[in-house]
């Protein structure tokens, strides 16, 4: 089975958000499942020379954009068993940012979509499925449908369109993009690409892909409602029979408390001592009072309205009445940057704000904190809560999207759960959940230790999700999955975790709520990154 992933960013080459983490680790997990999964992304000028020097030139051709024939090269590099292709044209991808945020992004990614399809007949790799991610790759399914259907081979290619964030849709004038690509103006209608007078890249993917996927079962359900639907809920309800949600995983080699290259000391669930030391070092690094007693609550995030900073702003002073410390890391909207800087100025030694992208500091915060706050307005999946669990840092989350699917609130009657949560987008509900967590932290050390143990035992490696994607692809291609292997006899010694984890929903969601499949997790054995992984340059960014 051959799958080509398309999208605008991918670790370790270029990253601004969680999409890059997914494209950087899901294909490798699929390769481990026996799939020939590859990735194609733009060759941005900002890609580190470490990679550029290792690239191999595959082919070159011209891409027709309006009346212009633009040169396009395809380079490749193999890393971790995955082949990555790069669409090269310095005039298009030569800026110092992945996205300009301006009108020309439309042109740049229209070029990218066309170039991907043009490359297929010239590469020694022809996919069964094009797996397109987010709006930047959204035009691929419609171009495939409209402009390549005369080619018998291309006609058979199926497409999956994955939504990582429905809010960002790629809206441009028809005149600028549609005509440039030679799309028939018959496509500029509300049931095709037109969206409130503009051409929508996202809609092109949603209307024309064989299947639609998103990054958690709950988000797959939420986006069919008006509140979460970003004005596309009608279309998503219309196509709900081909819509499904599969929870993301994390790269457990990169995020490994037992062997993390950014940490000065390490720890495991069995020996947690190092975490206390890392907390003290983090306090020193961030200029916080070096005290063990206050729980350190962190947020590592893009500073955008989605991430719930309005709630934090609303109850900051109430929160600071408790004996807590707070750390923020990330950048984004000026008003939130101002808010976290002001909070630090108001509470010196108790609040730390770092307005920057800093991968190393992010790892130290995940490891050295006690709690991790994610009060998102919506969250397609969220990776930070999964990373926090791995480092025994207890997530406090709003019950939405992937947060709802990965965090079970602490239940004192059953002594179960792996975090704390609140339901409504309401500052005082969030405050209540924080107060509850802080109360347990101060007053019941044993309970907190058990909670940390359970958090660290959760398995959110890619293996489970990769298997779910494999089933999705098999379903699309009409391949019968092999019968499941006979169940091994239960060994008395086999460790099991106490938590049932919501992982995947593979069947398309129905009109009524289909409860996500629950699977039993087992602790992941720590995997050592190779020496070469440790040296590879990674883009410096906060988590999604
Ligand atoms: C986007 C979403 C985030 C998700 C990530 C990867 O950044 O906002 O929730 O985890 O994509 O799918």
PDB file of C-alpha atoms in Angstrom, residues 417-532:
ATOM      1  CA  UNK A 417      -8.497   9.342  35.888  1.00  0.00           C
ATOM      2  CA  UNK A 418      -5.407  11.018  34.509  1.00  0.00           C
ATOM      3  CA  UNK A 419      -6.162  14.723  34.925  1.00  0.00           C
ATOM      4  CA  UNK A 420      -8.782  17.338  35.748  1.00  0.00           C
ATOM      5  CA  UNK A 421     -11.336  18.849  33.443  1.00  0.00           C
ATOM      6  CA  UNK A 422     -14.225  21.271  33.159  1.00  0.00           C
ATOM      7  CA  UNK A 423     -17.076  21.349  30.701  1.00  0.00           C
ATOM      8  CA  UNK A 424     -18.078  24.859  29.681  1.00  0.00           C
ATOM      9  CA  UNK A 425     -15.973  27.653  28.277  1.00  0.00           C
ATOM     10  CA  UNK A 426     -16.279  29.548  31.526  1.00  0.00           C
ATOM     11  CA  UNK A 427     -13.482  31.113  33.582  1.00  0.00           C
ATOM     12  CA  UNK A 428     -14.926  30.138  36.949  1.00  0.00           C
ATOM     13  CA  UNK A 429     -15.453  26.534  35.927  1.00  0.00           C
ATOM     14  CA  UNK A 430     -11.796  26.490  34.950  1.00  0.00           C
ATOM     15  CA  UNK A 431     -10.845  28.110  38.244  1.00  0.00           C
ATOM     16  CA  UNK A 432     -12.822  25.485  40.131  1.00  0.00           C
ATOM     17  CA  UNK A 433     -10.966  22.659  38.347  1.00  0.00           C
ATOM     18  CA  UNK A 434      -7.642  24.367  39.113  1.00  0.00           C
ATOM     19  CA  UNK A 435      -8.578  24.846  42.769  1.00  0.00           C
ATOM     20  CA  UNK A 436      -9.553  21.205  43.029  1.00  0.00           C
ATOM     21  CA  UNK A 437      -6.225  20.084  41.548  1.00  0.00           C
ATOM     22  CA  UNK A 438      -4.231  22.441  43.781  1.00  0.00           C
ATOM     23  CA  UNK A 439      -6.132  21.227  46.844  1.00  0.00           C
ATOM     24  CA  UNK A 440      -5.268  17.585  46.083  1.00  0.00           C
ATOM     25  CA  UNK A 441      -1.686  18.519  45.330  1.00  0.00           C
ATOM     26  CA  UNK A 442      -1.246  20.191  48.716  1.00  0.00           C
ATOM     27  CA  UNK A 443      -3.351  17.906  50.879  1.00  0.00           C
ATOM     28  CA  UNK A 444      -3.063  14.366  49.503  1.00  0.00           C
ATOM     29  CA  UNK A 445       0.488  13.634  48.374  1.00  0.00           C
ATOM     30  CA  UNK A 446      -0.153   9.912  48.006  1.00  0.00           C
ATOM     31  CA  UNK A 447      -3.142  10.431  45.763  1.00  0.00           C
ATOM     32  CA  UNK A 448      -1.068  12.862  43.660  1.00  0.00           C
ATOM     33  CA  UNK A 449       1.732  10.323  43.297  1.00  0.00           C
ATOM     34  CA  UNK A 450      -0.726   7.698  42.084  1.00  0.00           C
ATOM     35  CA  UNK A 451      -2.151  10.209  39.625  1.00  0.00           C
ATOM     36  CA  UNK A 452       1.325  10.946  38.281  1.00  0.00           C
ATOM     37  CA  UNK A 453       2.005   7.219  37.936  1.00  0.00           C
ATOM     38  CA  UNK A 454      -1.219   6.706  36.008  1.00  0.00           C
ATOM     39  CA  UNK A 455      -0.474   9.677  33.772  1.00  0.00           C
ATOM     40  CA  UNK A 456       2.958   8.315  32.920  1.00  0.00           C
ATOM     41  CA  UNK A 457       1.543   4.857  32.202  1.00  0.00           C
ATOM     42  CA  UNK A 458      -0.781   6.171  29.466  1.00  0.00           C
ATOM     43  CA  UNK A 459       0.228   5.077  26.003  1.00  0.00           C
ATOM     44  CA  UNK A 460      -0.258   7.732  23.351  1.00  0.00           C
ATOM     45  CA  UNK A 461       2.454   6.507  21.017  1.00  0.00           C
ATOM     46  CA  UNK A 462       1.515   6.476  17.332  1.00  0.00           C
ATOM     47  CA  UNK A 463       1.127   2.698  17.116  1.00  0.00           C
ATOM     48  CA  UNK A 464      -2.594   2.577  17.920  1.00  0.00           C
ATOM     49  CA  UNK A 465      -3.451   5.506  15.657  1.00  0.00           C
ATOM     50  CA  UNK A 466      -1.307   4.211  12.795  1.00  0.00           C
ATOM     51  CA  UNK A 467      -3.268   0.947  12.922  1.00  0.00           C
ATOM     52  CA  UNK A 468      -6.514   2.932  12.736  1.00  0.00           C
ATOM     53  CA  UNK A 469      -5.249   4.847   9.679  1.00  0.00           C
ATOM     54  CA  UNK A 470      -4.227   1.568   8.105  1.00  0.00           C
ATOM     55  CA  UNK A 471      -7.781   0.270   8.554  1.00  0.00           C
ATOM     56  CA  UNK A 472      -9.138   3.469   7.013  1.00  0.00           C
ATOM     57  CA  UNK A 473      -6.886   3.081   3.958  1.00  0.00           C
ATOM     58  CA  UNK A 474      -7.781  -0.611   3.631  1.00  0.00           C
ATOM     59  CA  UNK A 475     -11.421   0.318   3.760  1.00  0.00           C
ATOM     60  CA  UNK A 476     -10.998   2.943   1.021  1.00  0.00           C
ATOM     61  CA  UNK A 477      -9.078   0.545  -1.194  1.00  0.00           C
ATOM     62  CA  UNK A 478     -11.491  -2.311  -0.530  1.00  0.00           C
ATOM     63  CA  UNK A 479      -8.798  -4.454   1.071  1.00  0.00           C
ATOM     64  CA  UNK A 480     -10.012  -6.970   3.624  1.00  0.00           C
ATOM     65  CA  UNK A 481      -8.047  -6.517   6.843  1.00  0.00           C
ATOM     66  CA  UNK A 482      -6.252  -9.706   7.888  1.00  0.00           C
ATOM     67  CA  UNK A 483      -8.026 -11.592  10.685  1.00  0.00           C
ATOM     68  CA  UNK A 484      -6.864 -10.466  14.140  1.00  0.00           C
ATOM     69  CA  UNK A 485      -4.173 -12.679  15.673  1.00  0.00           C
ATOM     70  CA  UNK A 486      -5.434 -15.074  18.346  1.00  0.00           C
ATOM     71  CA  UNK A 487      -5.495 -13.438  21.778  1.00  0.00           C
ATOM     72  CA  UNK A 488      -2.433 -14.329  23.835  1.00  0.00           C
ATOM     73  CA  UNK A 489      -3.216 -16.136  27.052  1.00  0.00           C
ATOM     74  CA  UNK A 490      -3.270 -13.762  29.993  1.00  0.00           C
ATOM     75  CA  UNK A 491       0.037 -13.783  31.810  1.00  0.00           C
ATOM     76  CA  UNK A 492      -0.174 -13.088  35.496  1.00  0.00           C
ATOM     77  CA  UNK A 493       2.815 -10.781  35.359  1.00  0.00           C
ATOM     78  CA  UNK A 494       1.661  -8.611  32.468  1.00  0.00           C
ATOM     79  CA  UNK A 495       1.277  -4.999  33.613  1.00  0.00           C
ATOM     80  CA  UNK A 496      -1.958  -3.221  32.793  1.00  0.00           C
ATOM     81  CA  UNK A 497      -2.845   0.376  33.393  1.00  0.00           C
ATOM     82  CA  UNK A 498      -5.978   1.283  35.230  1.00  0.00           C
ATOM     83  CA  UNK A 499      -7.130   3.706  32.602  1.00  0.00           C
ATOM     84  CA  UNK A 500      -9.136   2.947  29.530  1.00  0.00           C
ATOM     85  CA  UNK A 501      -8.007   5.326  26.845  1.00  0.00           C
ATOM     86  CA  UNK A 502     -10.174   6.757  24.159  1.00  0.00           C
ATOM     87  CA  UNK A 503      -8.121   6.311  21.061  1.00  0.00           C
ATOM     88  CA  UNK A 504      -9.813   6.053  17.746  1.00  0.00           C
ATOM     89  CA  UNK A 505     -12.996   6.040  15.871  1.00  0.00           C
ATOM     90  CA  UNK A 506     -12.527   4.507  12.515  1.00  0.00           C
ATOM     91  CA  UNK A 507     -16.073   4.022  11.310  1.00  0.00           C
ATOM     92  CA  UNK A 508     -17.558   7.171   9.820  1.00  0.00           C
ATOM     93  CA  UNK A 509     -19.492   9.049  12.451  1.00  0.00           C
ATOM     94  CA  UNK A 510     -23.221   8.631  12.221  1.00  0.00           C
ATOM     95  CA  UNK A 511     -26.015  11.105  12.781  1.00  0.00           C
ATOM     96  CA  UNK A 512     -26.183  10.102  16.417  1.00  0.00           C
ATOM     97  CA  UNK A 513     -23.248  10.133  18.743  1.00  0.00           C
ATOM     98  CA  UNK A 514     -21.125   7.076  18.172  1.00  0.00           C
ATOM     99  CA  UNK A 515     -19.030   6.578  21.274  1.00  0.00           C
ATOM    100  CA  UNK A 516     -15.338   6.404  20.455  1.00  0.00           C
ATOM    101  CA  UNK A 517     -13.701   3.046  20.513  1.00  0.00           C
ATOM    102  CA  UNK A 518     -12.007   2.360  23.791  1.00  0.00           C
ATOM    103  CA  UNK A 519      -8.837   0.409  23.926  1.00  0.00           C
ATOM    104  CA  UNK A 520      -6.749  -0.834  26.745  1.00  0.00           C
ATOM    105  CA  UNK A 521      -3.357   0.708  27.011  1.00  0.00           C
ATOM    106  CA  UNK A 522      -0.112  -0.763  28.133  1.00  0.00           C
ATOM    107  CA  UNK A 523       2.931   1.147  29.300  1.00  0.00           C
ATOM    108  CA  UNK A 524       5.286   1.903  26.411  1.00  0.00           C
ATOM    109  CA  UNK A 525       8.822   0.692  26.805  1.00  0.00           C
ATOM    110  CA  UNK A 526      11.143   3.691  26.605  1.00  0.00           C
ATOM    111  CA  UNK A 527      12.636   3.905  23.145  1.00  0.00           C
ATOM    112  CA  UNK A 528      16.056   5.363  22.686  1.00  0.00           C
ATOM    113  CA  UNK A 529      16.457   7.932  19.912  1.00  0.00           C
ATOM    114  CA  UNK A 530      19.334   7.179  17.617  1.00  0.00           C
ATOM    115  CA  UNK A 531      22.465   9.264  17.887  1.00  0.00           C
ATOM    116  CA  UNK A 532      21.621  10.828  14.556  1.00  0.00           C
TER     117      UNK A 532
END
